[in-house]
Amino acid sequence: MATVAEAATRNAALLPRPWRVVAASRESHDVVTLELESAAGETSAWQPGQFNMLYAFGIGEVPISFSGGDPRRLRHSIREVGTVSRALAGLVPGTLAGVRGPYGSAWPLDAARGGDVVIAAGGIGLAPLKPLVERICAERNDFGSVSLLYGARTPVDRLFGACLADWRAQGIDVAETVDHADAGWTGQVGVVTTLVRRARFDPATTRAFLCGPEIMMRFTALELERAGLAPTAIALSMERNMQCALGWCGHCQLGPWFVCLDGPVFDWPRMRELMMVRGL
Amino acid sequence: MLDPSAYELGVTDLDRLLALLADDGYNCLGPTVRDGAIVYAAIASTADLPRGWTDEQAPGHYRLRRRGDDALFGYNVGPQAWKQFLFPPRERVWQMSIDGQAFVPAPDVDAATRHAFIGVRACELAAIGVQDRVFGGRPFHDDAYLARRAGAFVVAVNCVEAGGTCFCADMGTGPAVEAGHDIALTEVLGGDAHRFLALAGSERGAALLERLGCGPAAADLASRAAAGIEHARTSMGRRLDTAGLPALLARSLDSPHWETVAERCLACANCTAVCPTCFCSSVEDTADLDGGLATRWRQWDSCFNPGFSYLHGGEVRRSTAARYRQWLTHKLGTWHDQFGSSGCVGCGRCISWCPVGIDITAEATGLRERDAHKAERPAAAART
C-alpha cells in the first residue's frame, strides 16, 4: 500500500501546492488580481513572462502569467472568461488556491539594457508585461527611452490605471488607445499598431516586448520591423490551450514548439512564419 | 556483456516461460482473439494466444482469418497498442482533500503492477521508445509512466510476415527487433516442428532464458528465422518515402492537399486512438458533492477533437483540414524537432482503422507531388 508521502511524490509534477489568497482586488469589470502567499512557507523564483498553473479546488486549473509580486507574494491578474477563471477570480482572502510553477520562458530583459525599449500590450496582455515594466522602473537608468503602447477594447476595459500614471511619473512614455471610445474618452482611438509610428526610439538599439491578441502582435511586430528593428529584437508572448504545462498533454503545440516549455515568450523569427498560417 | 546464446524453445517451453514470469510476479499480457480482432489481454498460457489466426489489413479494412497452420504469432498488429498499459486511457492522477489550511493528498490507487508484455513487435517496441522520450526525455518526467515502464518485462516477437498496411522497413523501426526488449523470439514452423529462436536483449532476459534451461538453437533455426524476417522486410504492404519529409511538410502548411484530405476525413480520432505514439491527453478535475474531496484525471485526447485547441473565443483549428494538417505534420515532421525521431513507426494501424481508409503513406505522397508541382510552376511562369 502506497503511503501518502509516496502518493504526493509520484505525481509531484501535477500536484498543486497550497497558496493562500491574502488580497483580491478588482481591476476592471472582468479582471481581478489575486495576491498569494504560500500556506507551506514556500517561495517561488519566478521571472516576468513566466506563468503558473492556478487551481480552483475541485473545479479546474488554468495557466495565468505573473502580473507582479515577489518570491513570497505572487500576483496574478485573471480575466473572467470561463468556469475556472471565474472561480479563481471569486476566491476571497483566507481561502486556498492551488499553484504549480513557475513555468515557461521569461522576457529577455537583460538583452534590452543599454538601449531603448518598446512595450506593446493589448487588453489583458498588459498583465504579463506589468512585472517587466516594474523591473525597468526599478532599474530605470539601465535603459534609454522606454515606450509603453497600450490598447484596450474600450475605456472601461483599461487595466492598472494607477500603475500607468505611476509609470509615467517614472519616465515611461505611456501611449494609450482604445478600439471603441465612449463619451468620456478624449484620447486616441484605433489599434495599437498606430501608436508604433508615434513612439520615439532608436531602432538600432531597441528591444520590443509584445503581449496581446495574436493579430495585434503580428501587426505590431511587422510595424516594428518596418521601423527598422531587427526581428530578433522583438519578443512576444504566445497563448494556447494548456492543460499540464509540462509538455505532456500536447494541446499547446504550435508548429514544432510546445508553448508551455519553449514559450510562452518567443522571439519573432521563431513565430513569424507560423503566425502567417491560418488555423495552425 | 550480454549472453549471446541463441536458445531453441518449443511451445511447451514458451508455456514454462510464461509460468516463470507469473511466478516472478509479472502480470502476463499478450495477444488474444476477441470480437473478431486480436487484442492484448491477460494470458496464462500459449492456449490463450491466437493460434492459427492471421489478419488481413488494408485501408479501412481489418479481418481475421484462419491460416491453416498452428502459428501462435502469425499476424501483425491489431487495433490496440501496448500504450494502454503504460499510459492508461484514463488515469487518476491524484486525489486530495482540503482542510482549510492545507491540501491533503490521498494514497495512490495505482498499485505497482508489473506487466510482462508477450509478443511485442519491432514497430511497437519503437513506439514504446518514442513515448519514453515524451514522458521521460525532457525537463519534466512523468514518474507514474516511468515506474510502469521500468516494471515492464518485454518478450518481443520478430515479424516473419508483413501486413497489408505495414511500412516499418521504411521507418527504420522493423521488422527485426533490435533494442529495448528483454527477450526476442522468432517463430519458425516447418514440417512437424514448431520452434522459437530465443535471444536475450537484457541481463534479466538472459537470466530468465538461463533459468528456462533450453538447449542451444539448432543450426538451421537461426538461418530460417533470419530468412523469415527478410521475407517480412521485402513484403511490406505500404511504402513511405521519408527523404526530406519534415522540411517538405514544413513548407506545405498552405498546400491545397489538406482540403482534399478533409473532404474524406471524418475527424473521428480513430487514427490517434490506435496510434501507438500519440500521447495527447486532457486533464479533468472533479469534486465530490460537498467540494471537500477533489480528483484529477488524465485521459487520452486527440488533436481531431473539436475542443482540443480551444482558446477563449473558440478553437484555433476550426476546420478538419487544419486538424489533419496538425496530426500529419506533427507525426511525420515536427516530431523530429521535438523528440529526435519520427512520430510514426510504420505500424499501419491508422490506415487499417480509418473508417474511410485514409492512408498516411498516400497522403504523404500526395503532399510530395503537390510540392514538386509547386516547385515546377514558378520556373514555367518565368519562361513565359
XYZ file of C-alpha atoms in Angstrom:
664
model
C 0.000 0.000 0.000
C 1.420 3.327 -1.020
C 1.851 5.886 1.687
C 0.601 9.448 1.495
C 4.169 10.656 1.013
C 4.619 8.338 -1.967
C 1.350 9.474 -3.451
C 2.481 13.055 -3.116
C 5.798 12.460 -4.826
C 4.751 10.074 -7.611
C 2.755 12.719 -9.374
C 4.527 15.671 -7.799
C 4.754 17.457 -11.139
C 0.957 17.588 -11.435
C 0.155 18.243 -7.779
C -0.848 21.840 -6.958
C 0.709 23.399 -3.864
C -1.474 25.372 -1.437
C -1.137 29.167 -1.602
C -3.364 31.426 0.450
C -5.231 34.344 -1.056
C -4.102 37.351 1.009
C -5.738 40.017 -1.134
C -8.132 40.160 -4.049
C -8.687 43.384 -5.921
C -10.880 44.175 -8.877
C -9.004 45.803 -11.765
C -11.943 46.133 -14.135
C -15.414 44.724 -14.724
C -13.866 41.357 -15.706
C -10.337 41.317 -14.257
C -9.346 40.505 -10.680
C -5.839 40.446 -9.196
C -5.108 37.819 -6.561
C -2.190 38.108 -4.166
C -0.988 34.746 -2.917
C 1.302 33.601 -0.119
C 2.387 30.015 0.358
C 0.500 28.124 3.068
C 3.534 25.850 3.366
C 6.203 28.554 3.728
C 7.437 28.147 0.150
C 8.849 30.751 -2.199
C 8.713 30.975 -5.985
C 11.721 32.059 -8.055
C 9.635 33.387 -10.937
C 10.661 35.752 -13.704
C 8.485 38.241 -15.626
C 6.955 36.480 -18.622
C 6.549 33.127 -16.879
C 3.267 31.635 -15.681
C 1.761 29.425 -13.006
C -0.965 26.833 -13.288
C -3.610 28.162 -10.881
C -6.082 25.667 -9.458
C -9.522 26.389 -8.076
C -10.085 23.448 -5.732
C -12.313 20.808 -7.305
C -13.087 22.995 -10.311
C -10.042 23.173 -12.527
C -6.696 24.607 -13.444
C -5.629 27.299 -15.915
C -2.331 28.926 -16.921
C -2.016 32.509 -15.653
C 1.026 34.747 -16.089
C 2.637 36.560 -13.190
C 1.449 40.151 -13.068
C 3.693 41.205 -10.204
C 4.828 40.433 -6.693
C 7.982 38.873 -5.349
C 9.114 35.338 -4.451
C 6.978 35.315 -1.277
C 3.932 37.137 -2.558
C 2.663 36.317 -6.034
C 0.315 38.485 -8.060
C -1.862 37.027 -10.772
C -4.389 39.068 -12.740
C -7.215 36.892 -14.002
C -9.723 37.732 -16.680
C -13.046 36.040 -16.064
C -13.779 34.131 -19.259
C -14.677 30.580 -18.226
C -15.684 28.368 -15.318
C -12.205 28.095 -13.823
C -11.120 31.696 -14.260
C -14.449 32.840 -12.751
C -13.921 30.539 -9.773
C -10.385 31.823 -9.279
C -11.463 35.447 -9.589
C -14.119 34.760 -6.962
C -11.675 33.499 -4.313
C -11.786 35.605 -1.160
C -8.876 36.377 1.190
C -8.155 33.493 3.539
C -9.031 30.744 1.083
C -6.570 28.474 -0.697
C -5.669 28.379 -4.360
C -3.524 25.653 -5.879
C -0.288 26.712 -7.560
C 2.067 24.799 -9.837
C 5.015 26.568 -11.392
C 6.719 28.742 -12.348
C 6.695 27.501 -15.945
C 7.913 28.682 -19.317
C 10.327 31.232 -20.680
C 10.865 34.768 -19.365
C 11.048 38.128 -21.120
C 14.668 38.622 -22.287
C 15.059 41.808 -20.267
C 18.839 41.718 -19.848
C 19.294 41.931 -23.617
C 17.457 45.272 -23.508
C 19.831 47.005 -21.106
C 21.638 49.988 -22.528
C 19.110 50.586 -25.287
C 15.593 51.796 -25.918
C 12.534 49.710 -25.137
C 9.129 49.429 -26.800
C 6.442 47.528 -24.920
C 3.158 46.893 -26.710
C 0.189 45.455 -24.832
C -3.310 44.580 -25.937
C -6.062 44.020 -23.358
C -5.177 41.535 -20.597
C -1.785 41.280 -22.352
C -0.701 44.163 -20.138
C -0.706 41.802 -17.118
C 2.288 39.619 -18.165
C 4.143 42.814 -19.160
C 3.470 44.601 -15.885
C 6.293 42.941 -13.868
C 8.618 43.695 -16.797
C 7.712 47.395 -16.646
C 8.175 47.308 -12.870
C 11.686 45.845 -13.255
C 12.528 48.534 -15.798
C 11.233 51.252 -13.445
C 13.327 49.824 -10.610
C 16.439 49.980 -12.805
C 15.340 52.901 -14.960
C 18.888 54.208 -15.567
C 19.854 50.963 -17.292
C 17.514 51.762 -20.168
C 17.179 54.548 -22.722
C 13.786 55.778 -23.779
C 11.010 53.381 -22.768
C 7.633 53.429 -24.526
C 4.572 51.535 -23.363
C 1.918 51.286 -26.056
C -1.325 50.039 -24.576
C -4.544 49.279 -26.370
C -7.793 48.370 -24.635
C -11.096 47.461 -26.222
C -12.993 50.298 -24.523
C -12.123 52.793 -21.771
C -13.804 50.623 -19.105
C -11.542 47.714 -20.094
C -8.396 49.686 -19.213
C -6.310 47.900 -16.595
C -3.865 49.111 -13.959
C -4.831 52.780 -14.346
C -2.938 53.776 -11.202
C 0.146 51.924 -12.399
C 0.020 53.673 -15.761
C 0.104 57.073 -14.012
C 2.873 55.889 -11.727
C 4.952 54.627 -14.654
C 4.512 57.927 -16.483
C 5.903 59.674 -13.392
C 8.907 57.356 -13.521
C 9.826 58.309 -17.052
C 7.961 55.723 -19.069
C 6.387 57.175 -22.203
C 2.888 55.698 -21.929
C 0.666 55.953 -25.008
C -2.854 54.606 -24.952
C -5.540 53.822 -27.440
C -8.955 52.155 -27.372
C -10.768 50.266 -30.118
C -14.086 51.877 -29.227
C -14.351 55.148 -27.319
C -17.137 56.250 -25.003
C -18.413 59.772 -24.353
C -15.746 60.487 -21.735
C -12.731 59.339 -23.753
C -10.563 62.125 -25.117
C -7.580 60.013 -26.119
C -6.543 58.060 -29.175
C -8.929 55.654 -30.895
C -7.613 52.821 -33.062
C -5.354 49.793 -32.969
C -2.064 49.610 -31.058
C -0.102 49.456 -34.302
C -0.837 53.110 -34.943
C 0.967 54.010 -31.709
C 4.205 52.478 -33.005
C 4.526 55.253 -35.586
C 4.385 57.911 -32.878
C 6.765 56.287 -30.415
C 10.295 57.624 -30.206
C 13.043 55.028 -30.221
C 16.343 54.292 -31.929
C 15.630 51.128 -33.924
C 19.293 50.099 -33.832
C 19.274 49.720 -30.032
C 15.605 48.959 -29.356
C 14.180 45.793 -27.855
C 10.444 45.212 -28.128
C 8.135 43.143 -25.922
C 4.635 42.298 -27.162
C 1.680 40.663 -25.491
C -1.916 40.658 -26.669
C -4.169 39.011 -29.227
C -2.216 37.258 -31.982
C -3.428 39.586 -34.699
C -2.305 42.594 -32.646
C 1.152 41.077 -32.034
C 1.541 40.091 -35.673
C 0.780 43.571 -36.990
C 2.815 45.277 -34.266
C 5.845 43.075 -34.983
C 5.554 43.784 -38.714
C 5.279 47.521 -37.991
C 8.357 47.373 -35.741
C 10.241 45.539 -38.489
C 9.270 48.309 -40.902
C 10.538 50.839 -38.359
C 13.943 49.155 -38.557
C 14.041 46.752 -35.615
C 15.917 43.508 -36.116
C 13.439 40.594 -35.971
C 15.483 39.026 -33.164
C 14.971 42.203 -31.089
C 11.223 41.517 -30.902
C 9.854 39.164 -28.216
C 6.227 38.119 -27.929
C 4.151 36.029 -25.540
C 2.010 33.322 -27.156
C -1.105 31.686 -25.823
C -2.505 28.229 -26.490
C -4.715 25.739 -24.657
C -2.557 24.346 -21.847
C -3.594 21.560 -19.521
C -0.356 20.299 -17.976
C 2.376 22.923 -18.579
C 4.847 20.017 -18.602
C 4.994 19.164 -22.310
C 2.850 16.054 -21.980
C -0.744 16.946 -22.847
C 0.087 18.216 -26.336
C -2.606 20.895 -26.504
C -0.285 23.899 -26.685
C 1.680 22.782 -29.723
C 2.357 25.390 -32.367
C 4.425 24.021 -35.226
C 7.466 22.396 -33.614
C 7.012 24.289 -30.348
C 5.364 23.431 -27.074
C 4.208 26.860 -25.917
C 4.403 25.691 -22.276
C 8.043 24.576 -22.483
C 9.565 26.566 -25.343
C 7.431 29.649 -24.672
C 5.281 31.432 -23.804
C 7.881 34.102 -24.661
C 9.354 33.564 -28.135
C 11.438 35.748 -30.367
C 9.705 36.938 -33.527
C 11.829 34.915 -36.014
C 10.557 31.682 -34.436
C 6.924 32.802 -34.719
C 6.933 34.885 -37.892
C 6.106 32.216 -40.471
C 3.868 30.181 -38.165
C 1.727 33.225 -37.377
C 1.114 33.809 -41.079
C -0.686 30.439 -41.372
C -4.357 30.358 -40.537
C -5.545 27.773 -38.014
C -2.150 26.368 -37.151
C 28.402 -8.262 -21.926
C 25.058 -9.768 -22.733
C 24.856 -13.546 -23.144
C 24.814 -14.038 -26.945
C 23.440 -17.585 -26.669
C 20.652 -18.477 -29.050
C 18.203 -20.885 -27.454
C 15.687 -23.157 -29.099
C 12.248 -23.241 -27.498
C 9.217 -25.382 -28.219
C 5.614 -24.395 -27.466
C 5.777 -26.097 -24.055
C 8.944 -24.131 -23.271
C 7.061 -20.968 -24.075
C 4.396 -22.082 -21.593
C 7.104 -22.585 -18.979
C 8.466 -19.113 -19.777
C 5.027 -17.613 -19.097
C 4.786 -19.601 -15.856
C 8.194 -18.355 -14.710
C 7.173 -14.758 -15.404
C 3.955 -15.279 -13.447
C 5.970 -16.807 -10.573
C 8.161 -13.726 -10.606
C 5.071 -11.599 -10.038
C 4.507 -10.393 -13.579
C 1.023 -9.952 -14.973
C 1.410 -11.579 -18.389
C -0.359 -9.744 -21.214
C -0.447 -10.918 -24.782
C -2.448 -11.146 -27.988
C -5.851 -12.835 -27.755
C -8.838 -13.080 -30.086
C -11.882 -11.067 -29.080
C -14.768 -9.703 -31.139
C -13.092 -10.517 -34.420
C -9.843 -8.751 -33.645
C -6.546 -9.510 -31.966
C -6.369 -7.534 -28.732
C -3.979 -7.517 -25.797
C -5.270 -9.115 -22.599
C -4.159 -11.262 -19.680
C -2.831 -14.634 -20.775
C -1.999 -17.678 -18.651
C -0.529 -19.942 -21.304
C 0.009 -20.314 -25.042
C -3.537 -21.717 -25.219
C -4.745 -18.110 -24.840
C -2.789 -16.926 -27.895
C -4.453 -16.582 -31.350
C -3.225 -19.985 -32.542
C -3.765 -20.434 -36.256
C -5.172 -16.944 -36.850
C -3.923 -14.219 -39.103
C -5.192 -10.781 -40.020
C -5.994 -9.220 -43.346
C -5.342 -5.492 -43.396
C -5.957 -2.800 -45.994
C -7.129 0.833 -45.842
C -10.295 0.820 -43.736
C -10.171 -2.958 -43.572
C -9.273 -5.492 -40.858
C -10.438 -9.119 -40.824
C -9.238 -12.231 -39.035
C -8.985 -15.441 -40.980
C -7.647 -18.939 -40.438
C -4.085 -19.597 -41.525
C -4.159 -23.348 -41.937
C -1.285 -23.850 -39.543
C -0.692 -23.599 -35.792
C 1.334 -20.382 -35.711
C 0.953 -18.501 -32.434
C 2.198 -15.158 -33.797
C 1.104 -15.405 -37.435
C -0.473 -11.955 -37.704
C 0.623 -8.347 -37.377
C -0.756 -5.633 -35.109
C -4.376 -5.241 -34.019
C -6.240 -2.090 -33.037
C -4.618 -1.812 -29.621
C -1.099 -0.766 -28.761
C 0.820 -1.537 -25.573
C 0.441 2.163 -24.837
C -2.796 1.368 -22.973
C -0.821 -0.322 -20.172
C 1.978 2.247 -19.811
C -0.107 5.354 -20.496
C -3.656 4.331 -19.476
C -6.595 5.742 -21.467
C -7.957 7.224 -18.247
C -5.897 7.625 -15.135
C -6.438 9.101 -11.700
C -3.508 11.462 -11.368
C -4.179 12.429 -7.794
C -6.897 12.907 -5.242
C -6.795 15.290 -2.345
C -8.925 16.856 0.313
C -8.789 20.375 1.667
C -8.718 21.035 5.404
C -8.704 24.823 5.262
C -5.007 25.095 5.970
C -3.580 22.564 3.558
C -4.183 20.141 0.712
C -4.069 16.545 1.935
C -3.177 14.041 -0.831
C -4.899 10.657 -0.715
C -2.909 7.432 -1.118
C -2.235 6.371 -4.684
C -4.667 3.785 -6.058
C -2.361 2.649 -8.792
C -0.634 -0.325 -7.170
C 2.737 -1.032 -8.713
C 1.630 -3.796 -11.111
C 4.488 -5.239 -13.106
C 3.420 -6.262 -16.577
C 5.103 -8.744 -18.892
C 4.281 -7.881 -22.497
C 4.280 -11.031 -24.642
C 4.510 -10.683 -28.402
C 5.688 -7.102 -28.820
C 6.560 -6.340 -32.446
C 9.548 -4.263 -33.526
C 7.346 -1.312 -34.528
C 5.636 -1.418 -31.143
C 8.944 -1.515 -29.325
C 9.984 1.552 -31.296
C 6.686 3.201 -30.305
C 7.351 2.495 -26.636
C 10.774 4.091 -27.132
C 9.067 7.167 -28.621
C 6.761 7.509 -25.613
C 9.716 7.012 -23.263
C 11.178 10.172 -24.781
C 7.865 12.039 -24.443
C 7.366 11.209 -20.781
C 10.940 10.801 -19.610
C 13.283 12.505 -22.035
C 12.550 16.169 -21.425
C 12.633 18.559 -18.443
C 9.553 17.145 -16.734
C 9.358 13.420 -16.046
C 6.081 11.550 -15.678
C 7.073 9.413 -12.708
C 3.954 7.249 -12.867
C 4.645 6.373 -16.521
C 8.316 5.738 -15.829
C 7.504 3.446 -12.880
C 5.180 1.351 -15.066
C 7.772 1.321 -17.841
C 10.611 0.228 -15.569
C 8.434 -2.611 -14.262
C 7.547 -3.946 -17.719
C 9.209 -7.124 -18.990
C 9.217 -7.256 -22.794
C 9.103 -10.509 -24.739
C 9.315 -9.318 -28.331
C 8.466 -11.281 -31.445
C 10.065 -10.748 -34.833
C 7.637 -10.451 -37.722
C 8.196 -13.054 -40.411
C 5.268 -11.813 -42.496
C 4.295 -8.205 -43.195
C 0.731 -6.968 -43.157
C -1.102 -5.105 -45.870
C -0.685 -1.752 -44.140
C 2.827 -2.295 -42.728
C 5.751 0.008 -43.591
C 8.142 -0.364 -40.647
C 11.020 -1.087 -43.018
C 10.759 2.455 -44.410
C 10.512 3.978 -40.927
C 13.635 2.126 -39.778
C 11.755 0.526 -36.894
C 11.493 -3.098 -38.060
C 10.722 -5.821 -38.853
C 13.686 -7.052 -36.780
C 13.590 -6.420 -33.048
C 16.793 -4.619 -32.214
C 16.672 -2.843 -28.856
C 14.519 -2.220 -25.813
C 13.402 -5.817 -25.256
C 14.284 -8.415 -22.652
C 13.810 -11.457 -24.883
C 13.291 -11.641 -28.654
C 11.532 -14.650 -30.171
C 11.259 -15.694 -33.787
C 8.622 -18.280 -34.568
C 9.605 -20.919 -37.124
C 7.175 -23.547 -38.365
C 8.178 -26.370 -40.650
C 7.191 -29.973 -41.020
C 6.093 -31.210 -37.627
C 8.384 -28.788 -35.814
C 7.078 -25.655 -34.097
C 10.123 -23.863 -32.798
C 11.145 -20.468 -31.453
C 14.562 -18.908 -31.660
C 15.112 -17.013 -28.405
C 17.731 -14.339 -27.829
C 18.250 -12.202 -24.741
C 18.039 -8.428 -25.078
C 18.828 -7.581 -21.458
C 20.514 -9.059 -18.413
C 17.199 -10.020 -16.873
C 16.114 -11.590 -20.163
C 19.346 -13.604 -20.243
C 18.815 -14.708 -16.655
C 15.282 -15.876 -17.417
C 16.370 -17.833 -20.507
C 19.099 -19.477 -18.465
C 16.560 -20.491 -15.811
C 14.360 -21.915 -18.549
C 17.214 -24.283 -19.334
C 16.556 -24.878 -23.026
C 19.205 -26.174 -25.362
C 21.081 -24.143 -27.954
C 19.344 -23.416 -31.237
C 19.832 -25.960 -33.996
C 21.933 -24.737 -36.899
C 19.004 -24.252 -39.268
C 16.821 -22.362 -36.798
C 18.764 -19.090 -36.857
C 19.018 -19.084 -40.641
C 15.313 -19.856 -41.091
C 14.437 -17.124 -38.579
C 16.608 -14.621 -40.452
C 15.005 -15.650 -43.742
C 11.556 -15.103 -42.241
C 12.466 -11.577 -41.099
C 13.932 -10.821 -44.517
C 10.708 -12.044 -46.106
C 8.765 -9.608 -43.932
C 11.140 -6.785 -44.827
C 10.651 -7.313 -48.549
C 6.866 -7.769 -48.479
C 5.714 -4.575 -46.747
C 2.174 -3.681 -47.781
C 2.955 0.035 -47.882
C 5.904 2.272 -48.675
C 6.698 5.722 -47.319
C 9.452 7.857 -48.811
C 10.834 9.672 -45.759
C 13.567 11.591 -47.594
C 13.358 15.258 -46.613
C 9.848 14.729 -45.266
C 9.997 17.139 -42.265
C 11.183 20.005 -44.486
C 8.605 19.121 -47.149
C 5.801 19.242 -44.583
C 7.089 22.494 -43.069
C 6.796 24.173 -46.469
C 3.418 22.544 -47.217
C 1.388 24.236 -44.464
C -0.706 26.063 -47.058
C -0.864 23.171 -49.520
C -4.284 22.665 -51.143
C -3.819 18.967 -50.391
C -5.130 19.396 -46.827
C -8.540 20.270 -48.222
C -8.622 17.141 -50.353
C -7.961 15.016 -47.249
C -10.585 16.952 -45.322
C -13.184 16.035 -47.945
C -12.820 12.425 -46.777
C -11.670 12.775 -43.144
C -14.466 12.453 -40.567
C -12.253 13.872 -37.779
C -13.350 10.805 -35.798
C -9.986 10.468 -33.996
C -9.707 6.716 -34.711
C -6.177 7.213 -36.067
C -4.984 8.877 -32.874
C -6.715 6.288 -30.688
C -4.972 3.369 -32.406
C -1.630 5.148 -32.889
C 0.993 3.708 -30.531
C 2.844 7.017 -30.200
C 0.032 9.611 -29.951
C 0.401 10.983 -26.438
C -2.039 13.875 -26.183
C -4.236 13.899 -23.123
C -6.725 16.136 -21.433
C -6.880 16.905 -17.750
C -10.196 16.771 -15.932
C -10.799 17.992 -12.410
C -13.744 16.659 -10.430
C -15.011 17.049 -6.878
C -17.409 15.206 -4.619
C -20.761 16.771 -3.766
C -19.596 18.843 -0.798
C -16.478 20.010 -2.645
C -14.094 18.741 0.017
C -12.532 15.929 -1.987
C -11.042 16.714 -5.385
C -9.688 14.353 -8.034
C -7.616 14.986 -11.109
C -7.943 12.653 -14.077
C -5.930 12.415 -17.226
C -7.391 10.814 -20.318
C -6.382 10.338 -23.932
C -7.350 13.235 -26.120
C -7.000 13.788 -29.844
C -5.967 16.734 -31.989
C -9.041 15.849 -34.091
C -11.443 16.614 -31.232
C -13.246 19.958 -31.608
C -12.243 21.308 -28.205
C -8.602 20.269 -28.427
C -7.277 23.658 -29.487
C -9.866 25.670 -27.548
C -8.747 29.089 -26.511
C -11.114 31.728 -25.131
C -13.261 32.683 -28.054
C -13.126 29.359 -29.888
C -10.895 26.727 -31.413
C -7.636 27.615 -33.082
C -8.050 24.704 -35.524
C -11.649 25.031 -36.612
C -11.541 23.022 -39.824
C -10.914 19.325 -40.389
C -8.168 20.331 -42.814
C -6.375 22.227 -40.030
C -6.736 19.258 -37.669
C -5.483 16.702 -40.173
C -2.610 19.046 -41.020
C -1.689 19.242 -37.336
C -1.745 15.457 -36.965
C 0.247 14.658 -40.074
C 2.809 17.471 -39.833
C 3.382 16.592 -36.181
C 3.586 12.847 -36.716
C 5.935 12.909 -39.703
C 7.542 16.336 -39.368
C 7.803 18.428 -36.217
C 8.125 15.276 -34.090
C 11.732 15.212 -35.295
C 12.306 18.717 -33.858
C 10.702 17.776 -30.567
C 11.916 14.245 -29.928
C 14.673 13.477 -32.432
C 12.723 10.880 -34.391
C 9.612 10.476 -36.473
C 6.383 10.044 -34.534
C 5.424 7.303 -36.984
C 6.742 3.767 -36.561
C 5.059 2.343 -39.662
C 2.645 0.004 -37.859
C -0.175 0.870 -40.267
C -2.924 0.973 -37.640
C -4.140 4.430 -38.660
C -4.623 3.122 -42.207
C -6.498 -0.056 -41.277
C -8.717 1.567 -38.676
C -9.626 4.718 -40.571
C -13.324 4.272 -41.341
C -12.875 5.888 -44.747
C -9.485 4.328 -45.476
C -7.288 7.429 -45.450
C -3.735 6.194 -45.906
C -0.956 8.225 -44.263
C 1.562 6.972 -46.831
C -0.669 8.017 -49.736
C -1.309 11.451 -48.197
C 2.424 11.995 -47.674
C 2.956 11.043 -51.309
C 0.162 13.391 -52.354
C 1.811 16.255 -50.479
C 5.141 15.392 -52.109
C 3.569 15.511 -55.579
C 1.920 18.871 -54.919
C 5.212 20.181 -53.565
C 7.079 19.057 -56.686
C 4.368 20.597 -58.864
C 4.643 23.872 -56.931
C 8.411 23.866 -57.457
C 7.956 23.428 -61.216
C 5.340 26.111 -61.685
C 7.384 29.246 -60.866
C 10.006 28.050 -63.373
C 7.316 27.603 -66.009
C 5.936 31.046 -65.219
C 9.399 32.547 -65.540
C 9.750 31.167 -69.052
C 6.602 32.759 -70.354
